[in-house]
Tab-separated table of C-alpha atoms in Angstrom:
chain	number	residue	atom	x	y	z
A	1	MET	CA	-3.989	-5.816	-31.092
A	2	GLY	CA	-2.762	-3.688	-28.640
A	3	LYS	CA	-1.559	-4.922	-25.190
A	4	THR	CA	-2.432	-3.661	-21.656
A	5	LEU	CA	0.538	-2.791	-19.226
A	6	ALA	CA	-0.178	-6.053	-17.343
A	7	GLN	CA	0.430	-8.012	-20.838
A	8	LYS	CA	3.511	-6.041	-21.622
A	9	ILE	CA	5.278	-7.080	-18.278
A	10	PHE	CA	4.068	-10.411	-18.159
A	11	GLU	CA	5.598	-11.037	-22.030
A	12	SER	CA	8.587	-9.400	-21.267
A	13	HIS	CA	9.522	-11.183	-17.914
A	14	LEU	CA	8.174	-14.692	-19.216
A	15	VAL	CA	10.620	-17.773	-18.426
A	16	ASP	CA	8.170	-20.674	-18.843
A	17	LYS	CA	4.898	-21.490	-19.631
A	18	PRO	CA	4.258	-24.937	-18.167
A	19	TYR	CA	0.211	-24.536	-18.881
A	20	GLU	CA	-1.808	-22.464	-21.338
A	21	ASP	CA	-2.682	-20.343	-18.578
A	22	THR	CA	-0.129	-20.323	-16.137
A	23	SER	CA	3.431	-18.149	-16.904
A	24	ILE	CA	6.662	-18.303	-14.989
A	25	LEU	CA	7.735	-14.862	-14.566
A	26	ARG	CA	11.171	-13.565	-13.376
A	27	ILE	CA	11.025	-11.789	-10.428
A	28	ASP	CA	12.711	-8.181	-10.602
A	29	ARG	CA	12.041	-7.620	-6.520
A	30	VAL	CA	11.235	-9.966	-3.691
A	31	PHE	CA	10.197	-7.923	-0.675
A	32	CYS	CA	10.061	-9.887	2.876
A	33	HIS	CA	9.015	-8.632	6.376
A	34	GLU	CA	9.229	-10.558	9.626
A	35	ILE	CA	5.597	-12.190	9.889
A	36	THR	CA	5.370	-14.262	6.548
A	37	THR	CA	8.918	-14.686	5.521
A	38	PRO	CA	10.384	-16.656	8.438
A	39	LEU	CA	8.039	-19.561	7.505
A	40	ALA	CA	9.702	-19.593	4.241
A	41	ILE	CA	12.893	-19.186	5.387
A	42	GLN	CA	12.693	-22.305	8.033
A	43	ASP	CA	11.136	-24.564	5.262
A	44	LEU	CA	14.131	-23.661	2.802
A	45	ILE	CA	16.645	-24.257	5.975
A	46	GLU	CA	14.947	-27.762	6.514
A	47	ARG	CA	15.521	-28.414	2.706
A	48	GLY	CA	19.202	-27.682	2.661
A	49	LYS	CA	18.632	-24.656	0.447
A	50	ASP	CA	19.308	-21.874	2.606
A	51	LYS	CA	20.098	-19.195	-0.018
A	52	VAL	CA	18.768	-16.227	-2.179
A	53	PHE	CA	19.015	-15.914	-6.214
A	54	ASP	CA	20.416	-12.443	-5.757
A	55	SER	CA	20.755	-10.918	-2.549
A	56	THR	CA	20.622	-7.139	-4.240
A	57	LYS	CA	17.023	-7.682	-5.580
A	58	ILE	CA	15.720	-9.097	-2.215
A	59	LYS	CA	14.652	-6.222	0.222
A	60	ALA	CA	13.585	-6.970	3.956
A	61	VAL	CA	12.338	-5.138	6.823
A	62	ILE	CA	10.852	-5.574	10.362
A	63	ASP	CA	7.556	-3.578	10.186
A	64	HIS	CA	4.677	-5.380	11.355
A	65	VAL	CA	5.402	-5.451	15.054
A	66	SER	CA	8.497	-3.012	15.789
A	67	PRO	CA	9.567	-3.003	18.127
A	68	ALA	CA	9.082	-6.914	19.103
A	69	LYS	CA	5.973	-7.061	21.999
A	70	ASP	CA	6.713	-10.493	23.000
A	71	SER	CA	9.212	-13.422	22.729
A	72	LYS	CA	7.288	-14.932	19.664
A	73	THR	CA	7.337	-11.630	17.789
A	74	ALA	CA	11.411	-11.247	18.714
A	75	LEU	CA	11.966	-14.779	17.566
A	76	GLN	CA	10.209	-13.803	14.253
A	77	GLY	CA	12.194	-10.977	13.686
A	78	LYS	CA	15.638	-12.850	14.611
A	79	ILE	CA	14.991	-15.258	12.201
A	80	LEU	CA	14.650	-12.516	9.530
A	81	ARG	CA	17.750	-10.446	11.251
A	82	ASP	CA	19.913	-13.327	10.868
A	83	TRP	CA	18.879	-14.988	7.493
A	84	ALA	CA	19.654	-11.525	6.073
A	85	LYS	CA	23.034	-11.175	7.608
A	86	ARG	CA	23.904	-14.945	6.309
A	87	ASN	CA	22.810	-14.155	2.794
A	88	ASN	CA	24.417	-10.949	2.703
A	89	ILE	CA	21.195	-8.832	1.965
A	90	LYS	CA	22.144	-5.307	2.572
A	91	ASP	CA	18.859	-3.698	1.959
A	92	PHE	CA	17.384	-5.009	5.372
A	93	PHE	CA	16.178	-2.495	7.270
A	94	ASP	CA	16.105	-3.272	11.332
A	95	ILE	CA	14.387	-1.411	13.999
A	96	GLY	CA	14.689	2.380	14.008
A	97	SER	CA	15.692	2.581	10.537
A	98	ASN	CA	12.390	0.878	9.239
A	99	GLY	CA	8.991	1.544	8.424
A	100	VAL	CA	5.931	0.086	7.033
A	101	CYS	CA	7.048	-2.135	4.138
A	102	HIS	CA	4.540	-0.676	1.440
A	103	ALA	CA	5.575	2.979	2.411
A	104	LEU	CA	9.182	2.271	3.026
A	105	PHE	CA	10.492	0.137	0.021
A	106	PRO	CA	8.995	2.801	-2.397
A	107	GLU	CA	10.609	5.640	-0.416
A	108	LYS	CA	13.728	4.021	-0.769
A	109	GLY	CA	13.547	3.900	-4.950
A	110	PHE	CA	13.408	-0.080	-5.065
A	111	ILE	CA	10.385	0.151	-7.492
A	112	ARG	CA	10.307	1.089	-11.401
A	113	PRO	CA	7.878	0.644	-14.276
A	114	GLY	CA	7.829	-2.460	-16.102
A	115	PHE	CA	8.774	-4.364	-12.518
A	116	THR	CA	7.386	-7.555	-11.252
A	117	VAL	CA	7.402	-7.800	-7.488
A	118	ILE	CA	6.169	-10.431	-5.121
A	119	MET	CA	5.794	-10.166	-1.162
A	120	GLY	CA	3.872	-12.650	1.299
A	121	ASP	CA	2.007	-9.549	1.980
A	122	SER	CA	-1.814	-9.005	0.395
A	123	HIS	CA	-1.099	-4.950	0.053
A	124	THR	CA	1.979	-5.705	-2.045
A	125	CYS	CA	-0.348	-4.131	-4.747
A	126	THR	CA	0.792	-0.743	-3.574
A	127	HIS	CA	3.675	-0.811	-5.566
A	128	GLY	CA	1.868	-1.046	-8.794
A	129	ALA	CA	0.875	2.616	-8.578
A	130	PHE	CA	4.694	3.044	-10.455
A	131	GLY	CA	3.437	1.078	-13.463
A	132	ALA	CA	4.504	-2.304	-12.083
A	133	PHE	CA	3.043	-5.761	-11.685
A	134	ALA	CA	2.971	-5.898	-7.652
A	135	ALA	CA	1.257	-8.975	-6.086
A	136	GLY	CA	1.139	-10.617	-2.614
A	137	VAL	CA	2.084	-14.557	-2.541
A	138	GLY	CA	1.519	-17.165	-0.172
A	139	THR	CA	4.560	-18.783	1.651
A	140	THR	CA	5.481	-21.574	-1.021
A	141	ASP	CA	5.513	-18.923	-3.958
A	142	LEU	CA	7.562	-16.561	-1.759
A	143	GLU	CA	10.351	-19.606	-1.109
A	144	VAL	CA	10.265	-19.969	-4.897
A	145	GLY	CA	11.317	-16.413	-5.452
A	146	ILE	CA	13.780	-16.109	-2.591
A	147	LEU	CA	15.203	-19.270	-4.248
A	148	LYS	CA	15.066	-19.043	-7.745
A	149	GLY	CA	13.895	-15.373	-8.753
A	150	VAL	CA	10.988	-16.685	-10.428
A	151	CYS	CA	6.909	-16.704	-9.558
A	152	SER	CA	4.149	-18.673	-11.138
A	153	PHE	CA	0.737	-16.798	-12.075
A	154	LYS	CA	-2.253	-17.134	-14.042
A	155	GLU	CA	-2.509	-14.772	-17.354
A	156	PRO	CA	-3.793	-11.387	-16.166
A	157	LYS	CA	-6.929	-10.105	-17.103
A	158	THR	CA	-7.133	-6.403	-16.904
A	159	ILE	CA	-10.232	-4.212	-15.733
A	160	LYS	CA	-10.064	-0.477	-16.919
A	161	ILE	CA	-11.294	1.953	-14.298
A	162	THR	CA	-11.299	5.463	-15.541
A	163	LEU	CA	-11.825	8.178	-13.023
A	164	LYS	CA	-12.715	11.550	-14.328
A	165	GLY	CA	-13.759	15.111	-12.930
A	166	ASN	CA	-12.602	17.172	-10.440
A	167	LEU	CA	-12.797	16.355	-6.572
A	168	LYS	CA	-13.981	18.657	-4.323
A	169	LYS	CA	-12.016	20.352	-1.463
A	170	GLY	CA	-11.764	17.782	1.362
A	171	VAL	CA	-12.286	14.938	-0.807
A	172	PHE	CA	-8.855	12.551	-1.073
A	173	ALA	CA	-7.582	9.325	-2.508
A	174	LYS	CA	-8.887	7.441	0.358
A	175	ASP	CA	-12.234	8.704	-0.445
A	176	VAL	CA	-11.829	7.751	-4.101
A	177	ILE	CA	-10.938	4.072	-3.397
A	178	LEU	CA	-13.480	3.488	-1.059
A	179	PHE	CA	-16.302	4.757	-3.428
A	180	VAL	CA	-14.773	2.432	-6.051
A	181	LEU	CA	-14.785	-0.476	-3.873
A	182	SER	CA	-18.542	0.506	-2.896
A	183	GLN	CA	-19.404	0.100	-6.545
A	184	ILE	CA	-17.636	-3.229	-7.913
A	185	GLY	CA	-17.515	-5.062	-4.277
A	186	THR	CA	-15.019	-7.463	-2.884
A	187	ASN	CA	-15.343	-9.701	-5.712
A	188	GLY	CA	-15.373	-7.186	-8.489
A	189	ALA	CA	-12.148	-7.700	-9.613
A	190	THR	CA	-11.084	-11.138	-8.374
A	191	ASP	CA	-8.243	-12.341	-10.306
A	192	CYS	CA	-7.761	-9.431	-12.217
A	193	VAL	CA	-5.626	-6.467	-12.637
A	194	ILE	CA	-7.367	-3.100	-11.907
A	195	GLU	CA	-6.077	-0.501	-14.043
A	196	PHE	CA	-6.495	3.005	-12.674
A	197	THR	CA	-6.490	5.974	-15.058
A	198	GLY	CA	-8.484	9.194	-15.885
A	199	ASP	CA	-7.908	12.785	-14.996
A	200	ILE	CA	-8.367	11.958	-11.152
A	201	ILE	CA	-5.180	9.674	-11.429
A	202	LYS	CA	-3.138	11.857	-13.803
A	203	ASN	CA	-3.426	14.713	-11.316
A	204	PHE	CA	-2.828	12.653	-8.317
A	205	SER	CA	0.841	12.692	-6.540
A	206	MET	CA	2.506	9.113	-6.052
A	207	GLU	CA	1.379	9.137	-2.400
A	208	GLU	CA	-2.131	9.502	-3.173
A	209	ARG	CA	-1.784	6.949	-6.186
A	210	MET	CA	-0.252	4.331	-3.918
A	211	THR	CA	-3.544	4.817	-1.673
A	212	VAL	CA	-5.852	3.870	-4.468
A	213	CYS	CA	-3.292	0.895	-5.499
A	214	ASN	CA	-2.929	-0.500	-2.053
A	215	MET	CA	-6.606	-1.059	-1.375
A	216	ALA	CA	-7.048	-2.776	-5.190
A	217	VAL	CA	-6.854	-5.984	-3.203
A	218	GLU	CA	-9.910	-5.300	-1.499
A	219	CYS	CA	-11.489	-5.371	-4.650
A	220	GLY	CA	-10.147	-8.730	-5.146
A	221	ALA	CA	-7.836	-7.575	-7.780
A	222	THR	CA	-4.125	-9.682	-8.014
A	223	SER	CA	-2.694	-5.940	-8.347
A	224	GLY	CA	-3.667	-2.524	-9.029
A	225	ILE	CA	-1.874	-0.370	-11.669
A	226	CYS	CA	-1.577	3.208	-12.690
A	227	MET	CA	0.390	4.733	-16.035
A	228	PRO	CA	4.027	5.682	-15.479
A	229	ASP	CA	4.112	9.404	-16.238
A	230	MET	CA	5.996	12.750	-15.447
A	231	THR	CA	4.869	12.596	-11.665
A	232	THR	CA	6.378	8.776	-11.632
A	233	VAL	CA	9.681	10.346	-12.972
A	234	GLU	CA	9.682	13.207	-10.532
A	235	TYR	CA	9.234	10.880	-7.329
A	236	LEU	CA	11.862	8.438	-8.620
A	237	TRP	CA	14.598	11.089	-10.207
A	238	PRO	CA	16.870	11.036	-7.037
A	239	PHE	CA	17.170	7.234	-7.641
A	240	ILE	CA	17.380	7.004	-11.469
A	241	LYS	CA	19.172	10.515	-12.501
A	242	ASP	CA	22.444	8.858	-13.281
A	243	GLU	CA	20.604	6.275	-15.587
A	244	PHE	CA	19.088	9.102	-17.690
A	245	CYS	CA	20.413	11.894	-19.089
A	246	SER	CA	17.145	13.856	-18.807
A	247	LYS	CA	13.760	13.585	-17.201
A	248	GLU	CA	11.974	13.451	-20.742
A	249	GLU	CA	14.551	10.686	-21.635
A	250	ALA	CA	13.426	8.778	-18.476
A	251	LEU	CA	9.707	9.340	-19.204
A	252	LYS	CA	10.324	8.219	-22.796
A	253	GLU	CA	11.640	4.965	-21.623
A	254	TYR	CA	9.019	4.419	-19.040
A	255	SER	CA	6.246	5.496	-21.167
A	256	LYS	CA	6.572	2.040	-22.955
A	257	TRP	CA	5.107	0.641	-20.332
A	258	ALA	CA	1.714	2.262	-20.991
A	259	SER	CA	-1.437	0.067	-21.968
A	260	ASP	CA	-2.004	0.483	-25.780
A	261	ASP	CA	-4.726	2.728	-27.076
A	262	ASP	CA	-6.105	-0.486	-28.558
A	263	ALA	CA	-5.416	-2.734	-25.896
A	264	ILE	CA	-8.324	-5.594	-24.653
A	265	TYR	CA	-10.009	-5.316	-21.465
A	266	GLU	CA	-12.138	-7.813	-19.339
A	267	LYS	CA	-13.904	-4.642	-18.675
A	268	SER	CA	-14.265	-0.777	-18.414
A	269	ILE	CA	-15.708	1.361	-15.808
A	270	GLU	CA	-16.019	4.961	-16.191
A	271	PHE	CA	-16.667	7.060	-12.549
A	272	ASN	CA	-17.632	10.794	-12.826
A	273	LEU	CA	-16.473	11.917	-8.867
A	274	CYS	CA	-17.149	15.692	-9.385
A	275	ASN	CA	-19.934	15.247	-6.722
A	276	LEU	CA	-17.913	12.699	-4.366
A	277	GLU	CA	-18.378	13.191	-0.625
A	278	PRO	CA	-15.850	11.863	1.961
A	279	MET	CA	-16.389	8.215	2.382
A	280	CYS	CA	-16.271	5.847	5.372
A	281	THR	CA	-16.803	2.239	5.816
A	282	VAL	CA	-19.790	1.061	7.699
A	283	GLU	CA	-19.924	-2.789	9.807
A	284	TYR	CA	-17.415	-5.342	8.420
A	285	LYS	CA	-16.711	-5.241	4.766
A	286	PRO	CA	-14.550	-2.765	3.050
A	287	ASP	CA	-17.141	-2.391	0.221
A	288	GLN	CA	-19.750	-1.294	2.842
A	289	VAL	CA	-19.498	2.369	2.446
A	290	LYS	CA	-21.606	5.447	2.975
A	291	PRO	CA	-20.814	9.254	2.745
A	292	VAL	CA	-19.626	10.390	6.006
A	293	SER	CA	-22.596	13.041	5.993
A	294	GLN	CA	-25.064	9.789	6.160
A	295	MET	CA	-23.030	8.158	9.579
A	296	SER	CA	-25.328	10.060	11.912
A	297	ASN	CA	-22.380	11.038	14.416
A	298	ILE	CA	-21.335	7.340	15.095
A	299	SER	CA	-18.933	7.755	18.415
A	300	VAL	CA	-15.957	6.557	18.570
A	301	ASN	CA	-13.575	5.133	21.625
A	302	GLN	CA	-10.265	5.526	19.604
A	303	VAL	CA	-8.803	7.225	16.301
A	304	TYR	CA	-6.218	5.644	14.288
A	305	ILE	CA	-3.835	7.808	11.443
A	306	GLY	CA	-1.004	5.594	10.117
A	307	SER	CA	-0.397	2.185	8.044
A	308	CYS	CA	0.606	1.460	4.407
A	309	THR	CA	-2.427	3.324	3.074
A	310	ASN	CA	-2.021	6.749	4.797
A	311	GLY	CA	0.726	6.901	7.286
A	312	ARG	CA	2.769	8.864	4.390
A	313	ILE	CA	4.033	12.668	4.975
A	314	SER	CA	1.126	14.127	2.823
A	315	ASP	CA	-1.663	12.265	5.075
A	316	LEU	CA	0.017	13.696	8.227
A	317	ARG	CA	0.296	17.243	6.856
A	318	ILE	CA	-3.450	16.937	6.173
A	319	ALA	CA	-4.479	15.621	9.553
A	320	ALA	CA	-2.127	18.031	11.563
A	321	GLY	CA	-3.356	21.103	9.612
A	322	ILE	CA	-7.035	20.210	10.856
A	323	LEU	CA	-5.594	19.178	14.516
A	324	LYS	CA	-3.642	22.465	15.135
A	325	GLY	CA	-4.996	24.219	17.972
A	326	LYS	CA	-7.547	21.909	18.622
A	327	HIS	CA	-7.923	18.838	21.057
A	328	ILE	CA	-9.389	15.686	20.952
A	329	ALA	CA	-12.934	14.780	22.290
A	330	PRO	CA	-12.819	14.201	26.193
A	331	GLY	CA	-13.372	10.509	26.955
A	332	ILE	CA	-11.293	9.285	23.676
A	333	ARG	CA	-7.765	7.950	22.660
A	334	ALA	CA	-5.862	9.169	19.424
A	335	ILE	CA	-2.734	7.456	17.973
A	336	VAL	CA	-0.658	8.505	15.022
A	337	SER	CA	2.049	6.217	13.713
A	338	PRO	CA	4.363	7.658	10.601
A	339	ALA	CA	4.790	4.962	8.084
A	340	THR	CA	8.543	5.104	7.994
A	341	SER	CA	11.382	6.863	10.032
A	342	SER	CA	11.760	9.365	7.321
A	343	VAL	CA	8.400	10.285	7.717
A	344	TYR	CA	8.888	10.566	11.328
A	345	LYS	CA	11.819	12.783	11.321
A	346	ALA	CA	10.141	15.072	8.410
A	347	ALA	CA	7.026	15.364	10.791
A	348	LEU	CA	9.165	15.909	13.607
A	349	LYS	CA	11.253	19.231	11.469
A	350	GLU	CA	7.692	20.177	10.327
A	351	GLY	CA	6.226	20.678	13.746
A	352	LEU	CA	3.714	18.353	12.841
A	353	LEU	CA	4.223	15.605	15.718
A	354	GLU	CA	3.953	18.758	18.331
A	355	ILE	CA	0.288	19.461	16.753
A	356	PHE	CA	-0.464	16.067	17.205
A	357	LEU	CA	0.713	15.812	20.753
A	358	ASP	CA	-0.318	18.999	21.806
A	359	ALA	CA	-3.945	17.855	20.310
A	360	GLY	CA	-3.667	14.710	22.726
A	361	PHE	CA	-2.390	12.182	20.371
A	362	CYS	CA	-0.121	9.394	21.166
A	363	VAL	CA	2.694	9.548	18.768
A	364	THR	CA	4.010	6.029	18.109
A	365	ASN	CA	7.258	4.526	15.989
A	366	PRO	CA	6.539	3.491	12.620
A	367	SER	CA	4.952	-0.158	12.848
A	368	CYS	CA	1.924	-1.926	11.189
A	369	GLY	CA	1.023	-2.648	14.700
A	370	ALA	CA	-2.873	-1.830	15.231
A	371	CYS	CA	-3.991	-1.983	11.457
A	372	LEU	CA	-4.179	-5.851	11.999
A	373	GLY	CA	-4.608	-5.909	15.684
A	374	MET	CA	-0.993	-6.853	16.678
A	375	SER	CA	0.223	-4.007	18.785
A	376	ASN	CA	0.041	-0.108	19.500
A	377	GLY	CA	-3.640	0.411	19.619
A	378	VAL	CA	-5.674	-3.290	19.764
A	379	LEU	CA	-8.921	-2.570	20.572
A	380	SER	CA	-11.197	-4.116	23.229
A	381	GLU	CA	-14.661	-6.084	22.517
A	382	GLY	CA	-17.268	-3.622	21.529
A	383	GLU	CA	-14.849	-0.508	21.207
A	384	ILE	CA	-15.028	1.544	17.773
A	385	CYS	CA	-11.975	2.792	16.163
A	386	ALA	CA	-11.992	5.763	13.035
A	387	SER	CA	-9.165	4.603	11.016
A	388	THR	CA	-7.307	5.424	8.181
A	389	THR	CA	-6.121	1.674	7.512
A	390	ASN	CA	-7.478	-0.489	4.761
A	391	ARG	CA	-9.329	-3.310	6.170
A	392	ASN	CA	-12.608	-3.236	8.532
A	393	PHE	CA	-12.868	-6.937	8.986
A	394	ASN	CA	-14.750	-8.195	12.186
A	395	GLY	CA	-11.568	-8.550	14.906
A	396	ARG	CA	-9.126	-6.878	12.568
A	397	MET	CA	-7.889	-4.551	15.080
A	398	GLY	CA	-9.058	-6.518	18.056
A	399	LYS	CA	-11.470	-9.045	18.838
A	400	GLY	CA	-15.047	-7.934	19.050
A	401	GLY	CA	-13.973	-4.485	17.924
A	402	MET	CA	-15.446	-2.330	15.188
A	403	VAL	CA	-13.075	-0.361	12.329
A	404	HIS	CA	-14.394	2.261	10.252
A	405	LEU	CA	-12.197	3.537	7.543
A	406	MET	CA	-11.620	6.895	6.417
A	407	SER	CA	-9.335	9.538	5.093
A	408	PRO	CA	-6.866	10.973	7.446
A	409	ALA	CA	-8.758	14.179	7.120
A	410	THR	CA	-11.947	12.711	8.363
A	411	ALA	CA	-9.978	10.816	11.103
A	412	ALA	CA	-8.572	14.261	12.526
A	413	ALA	CA	-12.317	15.972	12.606
A	414	THR	CA	-13.634	12.647	14.064
A	415	ALA	CA	-10.962	12.957	16.793
A	416	ILE	CA	-12.011	16.626	17.713
A	417	LYS	CA	-15.374	15.589	17.795
A	418	GLY	CA	-15.453	12.182	19.341
A	419	LYS	CA	-18.170	11.152	16.650
A	420	ILE	CA	-17.661	10.368	12.790
A	421	VAL	CA	-17.952	13.556	10.925
A	422	ASN	CA	-16.772	15.627	7.980
A	423	SER	CA	-13.757	17.649	8.301
A	424	GLU	CA	-13.514	21.541	8.118
A	425	LEU	CA	-11.861	21.028	4.666
A	426	TYR	CA	-15.144	19.536	3.114
A	427	LEU	CA	-17.745	22.342	3.054
């Protein structure tokens, strides 16, 4: 009987099986940031176990509030900073060299097909775009991962979602995952792995695949996964070129992590997206979604472009292309936050930041910030934000605020109009 990619990863990383449905897996990467990791660090210190299983496999960043906004967030950063120094963690990215974790770590080449990855952050599922099993975990599991390099998981069931057809011009990866959410719901993949496949995924870039996998958790999934292919190899080539004689050899090696043709799935779902329109959330759940054309010109107070979902250079290029030579509507404010320092630098070099500034945007440093209502764009009660982030829960971006999730193209068009509208790219 064939196996899914997730099953192959579980079998190859199995350390112990204490219960029939529970597997202890060896972990290839433990990612850390300053919001959730300090709790684990302090508990380890109190237990007299201030050490790490392998300093080369732990990567850490200050990203959620960057730079610190108050004494509390400064302390969180200090705890992570001091811990990284004590334990000789070379790959620690402090203010100035940092970025949003789920954009920064792939950018640095830390992910490989077949890897197991954990982090105290629910959107760790982003890294499954590389054919890895990547999951957000709680403090206790994070502690064990840091100390011992293992983590406990239930046996994975996989839901296969096949995305067919050719997307219309002006329809993007964010629209695709919002549509999927609208169809299967926030509990549609609870405790499962979502395997994204089909022509649309095959034609997506790695950045687009990361956008799709990033929001798998909003479906209730433990992880989102894409099959590794030549697109994966091309993205990773600067980091793996000394490991393989050719890209074809790398592809052959990574292809072993693809699901077998006769693999058994919990469920298989197929969508033809030839007629998909740009999508946007309504109300306070990420599966409450409508086509932008049905949003009746809802006025906004703020537009936000950034986050681990849509703050990469390709996202900024799309938005800047729409904004060039135009200005945001009177009475609104607009913010763009490049996801990493490298994205910021590239956007500066390409003249994108000048376009944003000329259009009336505030350009911030890389930070999660406004996405979870911590800094750099928090909403006031009753305000509405058009955002490229990944969650629209009540109060997510500020108490009493409303967030509408959308693609960078829709966000840019909305900034110009002052109301939620389709971009000029979509005809």
